[in-house]
Short mmCIF file of C-alpha atoms in Angstrom, two decimals:
data_model
loop_
_atom_site.label_atom_id
_atom_site.label_comp_id
_atom_site.label_asym_id
_atom_site.label_seq_id
_atom_site.Cartn_x
_atom_site.Cartn_y
_atom_site.Cartn_z
CA MET A 59 58.62 48.61 49.77
CA SER A 60 58.81 51.41 52.31
CA ALA A 61 61.62 49.61 54.11
CA LEU A 62 63.55 49.17 50.85
CA VAL A 63 63.19 52.86 50.01
CA GLU A 64 64.44 53.78 53.47
CA GLN A 65 67.40 51.38 53.50
CA LEU A 66 68.46 51.13 49.84
CA GLY A 67 66.94 54.20 48.21
CA ALA A 68 64.14 54.71 45.71
CA MET A 69 66.38 54.09 42.69
CA HIS A 70 67.87 50.80 43.86
CA GLU A 71 67.21 47.81 41.61
CA THR A 72 65.60 45.76 44.40
CA THR A 73 63.30 48.66 45.29
CA LEU A 74 62.18 49.06 41.70
CA VAL A 75 61.44 45.33 41.46
CA ALA A 76 59.35 45.55 44.63
CA ARG A 77 57.46 48.53 43.21
CA LEU A 78 56.59 46.60 40.05
CA ARG A 79 55.47 43.55 42.03
CA LEU A 80 53.25 45.76 44.21
CA THR A 81 51.78 47.30 41.05
CA VAL A 82 50.90 43.85 39.71
CA ALA A 83 49.50 42.79 43.10
CA LEU A 84 47.25 45.86 43.29
CA SER A 85 45.91 45.15 39.82
CA TRP A 86 45.27 41.49 40.62
CA ASN A 87 43.27 42.56 43.69
CA GLY A 88 41.09 44.98 41.76
CA ASN A 89 42.76 48.25 42.77
CA HIS A 90 43.46 49.33 39.19
CA HIS A 91 43.63 53.04 39.98
CA GLY A 92 46.23 52.39 42.67
CA ALA A 93 48.17 50.10 40.33
CA LEU A 94 48.12 52.74 37.61
CA ASN A 95 49.39 55.53 39.87
CA LEU A 96 52.18 53.37 41.31
CA GLY A 97 53.09 52.07 37.85
CA LEU A 98 53.43 55.56 36.41
CA GLU A 99 55.67 56.59 39.33
CA THR A 100 57.78 53.45 38.83
CA LEU A 101 58.05 54.18 35.12
CA ASP A 102 59.56 57.61 35.81
CA LEU A 103 62.17 56.06 38.11
CA GLN A 104 63.03 53.23 35.71
CA ARG A 105 63.24 55.57 32.75
CA ALA A 106 65.82 57.63 34.63
CA LYS A 107 67.80 54.55 35.70
CA TYR A 108 67.53 52.16 32.74
CA GLY A 109 66.07 54.13 29.84
CA LEU A 110 62.98 53.28 27.79
CA ARG A 111 64.59 50.40 25.86
CA HIS A 112 65.34 48.22 28.89
CA TRP A 113 63.35 45.05 29.53
CA ARG A 114 62.61 46.08 33.12
CA THR A 115 61.06 49.34 31.93
CA ALA A 116 59.05 47.36 29.38
CA GLY A 117 57.62 45.22 32.19
CA THR A 118 56.29 48.35 33.88
CA LEU A 119 54.89 49.62 30.57
CA CYS A 120 53.03 46.32 30.24
CA ALA A 121 51.62 46.63 33.78
CA ILE A 122 50.46 50.20 33.07
CA GLY A 123 48.82 49.13 29.81
CA GLY A 124 47.05 46.29 31.60
CA ALA A 125 45.73 48.69 34.26
CA TYR A 126 44.40 51.02 31.56
CA ASN A 127 42.66 48.03 29.95
CA GLN A 128 41.00 47.15 33.24
CA LEU A 129 39.80 50.76 33.51
CA TYR A 130 38.35 50.49 29.96
CA MET A 131 40.78 53.07 28.60
CA PHE A 132 41.82 50.77 25.78
CA ARG A 133 43.30 53.35 23.40
CA VAL A 134 45.65 54.69 26.06
CA GLY A 135 46.52 51.17 27.18
CA ALA A 136 47.34 50.16 23.60
CA ARG A 137 49.96 52.92 23.35
CA TYR A 138 51.83 51.66 26.43
CA LEU A 139 51.50 48.03 25.36
CA ARG A 140 52.90 48.71 21.89
CA ARG A 141 56.01 50.28 23.44
CA ALA A 142 56.38 47.38 25.85
CA LEU A 143 55.98 44.80 23.09
CA LEU A 144 58.59 46.38 20.84
CA VAL A 145 61.18 46.43 23.62
CA GLN A 146 60.39 42.92 24.85
CA GLU A 147 60.55 41.40 21.37
CA ALA A 148 63.97 43.00 20.86
CA THR A 149 65.41 42.10 24.29
CA LEU A 150 63.57 38.98 25.51
CA GLY A 151 62.35 37.39 22.28
CA HIS A 152 58.91 36.62 20.86
CA ASP A 153 58.35 33.49 22.95
CA HIS A 154 59.17 34.95 26.38
CA ALA A 155 56.29 34.88 28.85
CA SER A 156 56.47 38.66 29.41
CA THR A 157 56.40 39.33 25.67
CA ARG A 158 53.39 37.08 25.21
CA THR A 159 51.58 38.79 28.09
CA SER A 160 52.06 42.19 26.46
CA ALA A 161 50.90 40.83 23.09
CA SER A 162 47.80 39.27 24.65
CA ARG A 163 46.86 42.51 26.41
CA LEU A 164 47.47 44.50 23.23
CA VAL A 165 45.17 42.18 21.24
CA ASN A 166 42.50 42.70 23.89
CA ALA A 167 42.88 46.49 23.66
CA LEU A 168 42.73 46.46 19.85
CA LEU A 169 39.63 44.26 19.74
CA ASN A 170 37.84 46.50 22.22
CA THR A 171 38.46 49.48 19.95
CA GLY A 172 37.35 47.64 16.80
CA ASP A 173 40.84 47.42 15.27
CA ALA A 174 40.58 43.83 14.03
CA VAL A 175 43.03 44.46 11.18
CA ARG A 176 45.94 44.85 13.60
CA ALA A 177 44.64 42.41 16.20
CA LEU A 178 44.16 39.43 13.86
CA PRO A 179 47.80 38.74 12.82
CA MET A 180 48.95 39.27 16.39
CA ALA A 181 46.32 36.82 17.69
CA GLU A 182 47.40 34.25 15.08
CA ARG A 183 51.02 34.53 16.25
CA LEU A 184 49.91 34.07 19.86
CA VAL A 185 48.05 30.85 19.00
CA ALA A 186 50.97 29.48 16.98
CA GLY A 187 53.38 30.27 19.82
CA SER A 188 51.21 28.83 22.60
CA GLU A 189 50.61 25.59 20.67
CA ARG A 190 54.33 25.25 19.97
CA ILE A 191 55.48 26.04 23.51
CA LEU A 192 52.65 24.69 25.68
CA GLY A 193 50.78 22.32 23.40
CA PRO A 194 47.34 22.67 21.78
CA LEU A 195 45.50 21.31 24.84
CA HIS A 196 46.98 23.76 27.36
CA ASP A 197 44.60 26.21 29.01
CA ALA A 198 46.60 29.22 27.77
CA ALA A 199 46.50 27.88 24.20
CA ILE A 200 42.73 27.43 24.46
CA LEU A 201 42.29 31.01 25.68
CA ASP A 202 44.41 32.26 22.79
CA LYS A 203 42.20 30.32 20.36
CA ILE A 204 39.08 31.87 21.87
CA THR A 205 40.61 35.32 21.41
CA LEU A 206 41.63 34.51 17.84
CA GLY A 207 38.05 33.50 17.10
CA GLY A 208 36.87 36.89 18.34
CA ALA A 209 39.36 38.63 16.05
CA LEU A 210 38.21 36.53 13.09
CA LEU A 211 34.57 37.32 13.81
CA MET A 212 35.25 41.05 14.07
CA ALA A 213 37.24 40.90 10.82
CA GLY A 214 34.21 39.44 9.04
CA GLN A 215 35.44 35.83 8.91
CA ALA A 216 32.56 34.25 10.82
CA ASN A 217 32.93 30.78 9.25
CA GLU A 218 36.60 30.58 10.22
CA ALA A 219 35.72 31.70 13.76
CA LEU A 220 33.01 29.04 14.00
CA SER A 221 35.40 26.32 12.83
CA LEU A 222 37.96 27.34 15.43
CA TRP A 223 35.42 27.55 18.26
CA THR A 224 33.85 24.22 17.29
CA ALA A 225 37.25 22.53 17.59
CA THR A 226 37.87 24.34 20.88
CA ASP A 227 34.49 23.23 22.26
CA ALA A 228 35.34 19.62 21.39
CA ILE A 229 38.56 19.95 23.40
CA LEU A 230 36.73 21.49 26.37
CA GLU A 231 34.08 18.78 26.31
CA GLY A 232 36.78 16.19 26.96
CA ARG A 233 38.47 18.24 29.70
CA PRO A 234 36.27 18.26 32.84
CA GLU A 235 38.63 20.68 34.60
CA LEU A 236 38.02 23.27 31.85
CA THR A 237 34.26 22.91 31.44
CA ALA A 238 33.77 26.35 33.02
CA ARG A 239 34.95 27.83 29.72
CA ARG A 240 32.33 26.03 27.63
CA PRO A 241 29.48 28.54 28.22
CA MET A 242 31.73 31.33 26.94
CA VAL A 243 32.65 29.38 23.79
CA LEU A 244 29.05 28.33 23.12
CA GLY A 245 27.90 31.93 23.60
CA LEU A 246 30.51 33.14 21.13
CA MET A 247 29.39 30.53 18.61
CA ALA A 248 25.80 31.72 19.06
CA THR A 249 26.94 35.28 18.37
CA ALA A 250 28.69 34.14 15.19
CA PHE A 251 25.51 32.46 13.96
CA TRP A 252 23.55 35.60 14.86
CA SER A 253 25.95 37.70 12.77
CA GLN A 254 25.13 35.42 9.80
CA ASN A 255 21.35 35.71 10.41
CA GLN A 256 21.17 32.01 11.29
CA TYR A 257 18.77 32.70 14.13
CA GLU A 258 17.65 29.13 14.84
CA LYS A 259 21.22 27.90 15.30
CA ALA A 260 22.06 30.98 17.36
CA THR A 261 19.06 30.34 19.62
CA ASN A 262 20.07 26.70 20.14
CA TYR A 263 23.62 27.64 21.11
CA PHE A 264 22.46 30.43 23.43
CA ILE A 265 20.15 27.97 25.18
CA ARG A 266 22.93 25.38 25.48
CA ALA A 267 25.26 28.00 26.96
CA LEU A 268 22.65 29.29 29.41
CA ASN A 269 21.66 25.79 30.51
CA LEU A 270 25.30 25.16 31.41
CA SER A 271 25.66 28.51 33.20
CA PRO A 272 22.41 30.46 33.76
CA THR A 273 24.32 33.24 35.56
CA LYS A 274 26.48 34.11 32.53
CA LYS A 275 25.32 37.69 31.98
CA ARG A 276 26.81 38.12 28.53
CA ASN A 277 24.99 35.14 27.05
CA ALA A 278 21.62 36.08 28.56
CA TRP A 279 21.82 39.71 27.46
CA TYR A 280 23.00 38.83 23.93
CA PHE A 281 20.16 36.31 23.65
CA PHE A 282 17.76 39.07 24.71
CA LEU A 283 19.19 41.46 22.13
CA MET A 284 18.81 38.94 19.33
CA ALA A 285 15.29 37.97 20.41
CA SER A 286 14.17 41.60 20.75
CA THR A 287 15.04 42.27 17.10
CA ARG A 288 12.66 39.48 16.02
CA PRO A 289 9.16 40.48 17.21
CA SER A 290 7.59 37.46 15.51
CA HIS A 291 9.45 35.09 17.86
CA ALA A 292 7.85 35.91 21.22
CA ASP A 293 8.86 32.54 22.69
CA ASP A 294 12.56 33.37 22.41
CA LEU A 295 12.02 36.72 24.12
CA ALA A 296 10.07 35.05 26.92
CA ARG A 297 12.85 32.49 27.35
CA ALA A 298 15.49 35.23 27.47
CA ARG A 299 13.39 37.02 30.09
CA SER A 300 13.22 33.91 32.26
CA TYR A 301 17.02 33.60 32.23
CA ILE A 302 17.56 37.29 33.03
CA GLU A 303 14.99 37.50 35.83
CA SER A 304 16.23 34.28 37.46
CA VAL A 305 19.50 36.02 38.38
CA ASP A 306 19.86 38.79 40.95
CA ASP A 307 21.80 41.43 39.00
CA PRO A 308 23.23 44.31 41.11
CA THR A 309 23.90 46.37 37.95
CA PRO A 310 20.82 45.93 35.73
CA GLU A 311 21.63 49.09 33.74
CA THR A 312 25.21 48.08 32.86
CA TRP A 313 25.82 46.06 29.71
CA PRO A 314 28.46 43.28 29.63
CA GLU A 315 30.07 45.12 26.75
CA SER A 316 32.10 48.28 26.14
CA CYS A 317 31.58 50.98 23.52
CA LEU A 318 33.74 50.44 20.42
CA SER A 319 34.13 54.19 20.03
CA CYS A 320 35.13 55.42 23.51
CA GLY A 321 35.91 52.09 25.20
CA ARG A 322 33.74 52.81 28.24
CA VAL A 323 31.34 50.27 29.70
CA ILE A 324 27.89 50.85 28.22
CA ALA A 325 25.34 51.99 30.80
CA GLY A 326 21.73 52.64 29.88
CA CYS A 327 20.58 52.24 26.28
CA VAL A 328 22.90 50.44 23.87
CA VAL A 329 23.34 51.64 20.29
CA MET A 330 23.61 49.27 17.31
CA CYS A 331 23.77 49.73 13.55
CA THR A 332 20.92 47.89 11.85
CA GLY A 333 23.01 47.41 8.70
CA CYS A 334 25.93 45.68 10.47
CA PRO A 335 26.05 41.98 11.43
CA GLY A 336 24.31 41.40 14.74
CA GLY A 337 26.20 40.95 17.99
CA ILE A 338 29.52 42.51 16.98
CA SER A 339 29.44 46.33 17.22
CA PHE A 340 27.96 48.15 20.20
CA PHE A 341 28.13 51.84 21.12
CA CYS A 342 26.96 54.11 23.91
CA THR A 343 24.39 56.90 23.59
CA LYS A 344 26.98 59.53 24.55
CA CYS A 345 29.09 58.74 21.47
CA LEU A 346 25.96 58.70 19.30
CA ALA A 347 25.01 62.18 20.52
CA ARG A 348 28.54 63.58 20.43
CA ASN A 349 29.95 62.38 17.10
CA VAL A 350 28.10 60.02 14.78
CA ALA A 351 31.06 59.98 12.36
CA CYS A 352 33.15 58.05 14.90
CA LEU A 353 30.47 55.36 14.96
CA ARG A 354 30.11 55.20 11.18
CA LYS A 355 33.79 54.40 10.65
CA HIS A 356 33.19 50.98 12.24
CA CYS A 357 30.56 50.14 9.59
CA LYS A 358 31.94 48.17 6.65
CA HIS A 359 28.80 48.39 4.49
CA ASP A 360 27.34 51.09 2.25
CA PRO A 361 27.09 54.35 4.25
CA LEU A 362 23.54 54.82 2.96
CA MET A 363 22.54 51.67 4.88
CA THR A 364 23.83 53.04 8.17
CA LYS A 365 20.99 53.46 10.63
CA PHE A 366 21.47 53.38 14.39
CA SER A 367 18.90 51.99 16.80
CA THR A 368 18.84 52.03 20.60
CA MET A 369 17.74 49.36 23.02
CA PRO A 370 17.22 49.74 26.80
CA PRO A 371 18.66 47.18 29.23
CA PRO A 372 16.57 44.00 29.55
CA ARG A 373 14.87 44.65 32.88
CA ARG A 374 13.82 48.16 31.85
CA PHE A 375 12.71 46.83 28.46
CA PHE A 376 10.43 44.25 30.07
CA LEU A 377 9.02 46.78 32.55
CA GLU A 378 8.14 49.06 29.64
CA LYS A 379 6.69 46.14 27.69
CA ASP A 380 4.49 45.19 30.65
CA LEU A 381 3.27 48.78 30.90
CA LEU A 382 2.27 48.91 27.25
CA ASP A 383 0.48 45.53 27.48
CA ALA A 384 -1.10 46.02 30.92
CA SER A 385 -4.77 46.01 31.81
CA TYR A 386 -6.42 48.97 33.51
CA GLU A 387 -6.46 47.25 36.93
CA HIS A 388 -2.66 46.84 37.06
CA ILE A 389 -1.44 49.90 35.22
CA GLU A 390 -0.83 52.16 38.23
CA THR A 391 1.07 49.46 40.13
CA LEU A 392 3.26 48.76 37.13
CA TRP A 393 3.92 52.46 36.60
CA THR A 394 4.94 52.83 40.26
CA ASP A 395 7.35 49.90 39.90
CA TYR A 396 8.79 51.35 36.69
CA ASP A 397 9.23 54.80 38.21
CA ALA A 398 10.89 53.32 41.32
CA TYR A 399 13.27 51.29 39.12
CA CYS A 400 14.28 54.35 37.09
CA THR A 401 14.82 56.41 40.24
CA MET A 402 16.85 53.68 41.98
CA HIS A 403 19.19 53.19 39.02
CA SER A 404 19.42 56.87 37.99
CA VAL A 405 17.96 56.37 34.53
CA PRO A 406 18.24 59.68 32.60
CA LEU A 407 14.93 61.45 32.06
CA HIS A 408 15.30 61.41 28.28
CA GLU A 409 15.59 57.60 28.33
CA ARG A 410 12.52 57.02 30.48
CA LEU A 411 9.17 56.05 29.02
CA PRO A 412 6.91 59.15 29.14
CA ARG A 413 3.72 58.61 31.07
CA THR A 414 1.72 59.96 28.15
CA SER A 415 3.11 57.26 25.84
CA VAL A 416 1.27 54.56 27.83
CA PRO A 417 -2.23 54.33 26.31
CA LEU A 418 -4.04 53.58 29.57
CA LEU A 419 -2.26 56.45 31.35
CA ASN A 420 -2.75 58.97 28.56
CA ARG A 421 -5.77 61.19 29.15
CA CYS A 422 -5.34 63.37 26.05
CA TRP A 423 -8.43 61.79 24.50
CA HIS A 424 -10.69 63.29 27.21
CA PRO A 425 -12.48 66.53 26.22
CA MET A 426 -11.58 68.11 29.57
CA PHE A 427 -7.83 67.95 28.69
#
């Protein structure tokens, strides 16, 4: 790219193409900040040369929106992707690969901000287009169906989502080269059953998914969340614990989910509404403390039923559980382990279990205190 700028100039068509390709390459290799900076610079040059309604400019808008998505800035990414999609539909057509890429990224951004109303019709068009162009058994068509199921579930159509995912799982079962996608589909089906309070079916599907891929963090953590809300089913919680502790997780405080309000990855305690269907809406504690009204707008039920609860990450939850259930001989060792864990992972002080809340460590009963 440097050679092209030197020989042809920064505004030459070939140079601009090279800039866009470098932007995409940076994003593919995980350098999303670098891709975003280069994409924004390229957008300024293309806007001056082609204008905003040119298909080349739309390609850069799509790349910028994709970079914002990867950085969990979904609302900003959606604005760029909407512009790109409008231009590409007008210039390239609805079935062009670039147009479909922008639409797919926009659906992803909308679902991660809880906007299922706009995401659902777009996801349905993507599935219809991929089945018509590529065939219903193509990998891209299967991915579009999985996304459509997520949009249906978020829109409150759990039965339709289950029907779609069941058909998709049947396709994957007969395609050995695509079996890596089965744990994701089975985990999504388990979440749909959880949202309908069909806990036994949800447990069975979570176990099937985790037996196929024990390292799938999303399935293990969702299984833990569901089991932790049912204290009477200690066996499920113990099983979820065995899956979680069997995997070496470098980020045990980071949830495999983003906040529906701000779009950021949830770190620390996760916030859920007890009145909403399980497994669909998650928020971070920062949004809960800053503006509860932003969280309430995602609730579709009676506002009087809105009640938010928090849950620590699994490993911290089990450390705290062991502390509360420990015998006197092991209490100090367990407290040392818990304190070391919180220090290592920078757990905020207000989220830590107070020493005085552990019965065997609380000396308030003694007359000398």
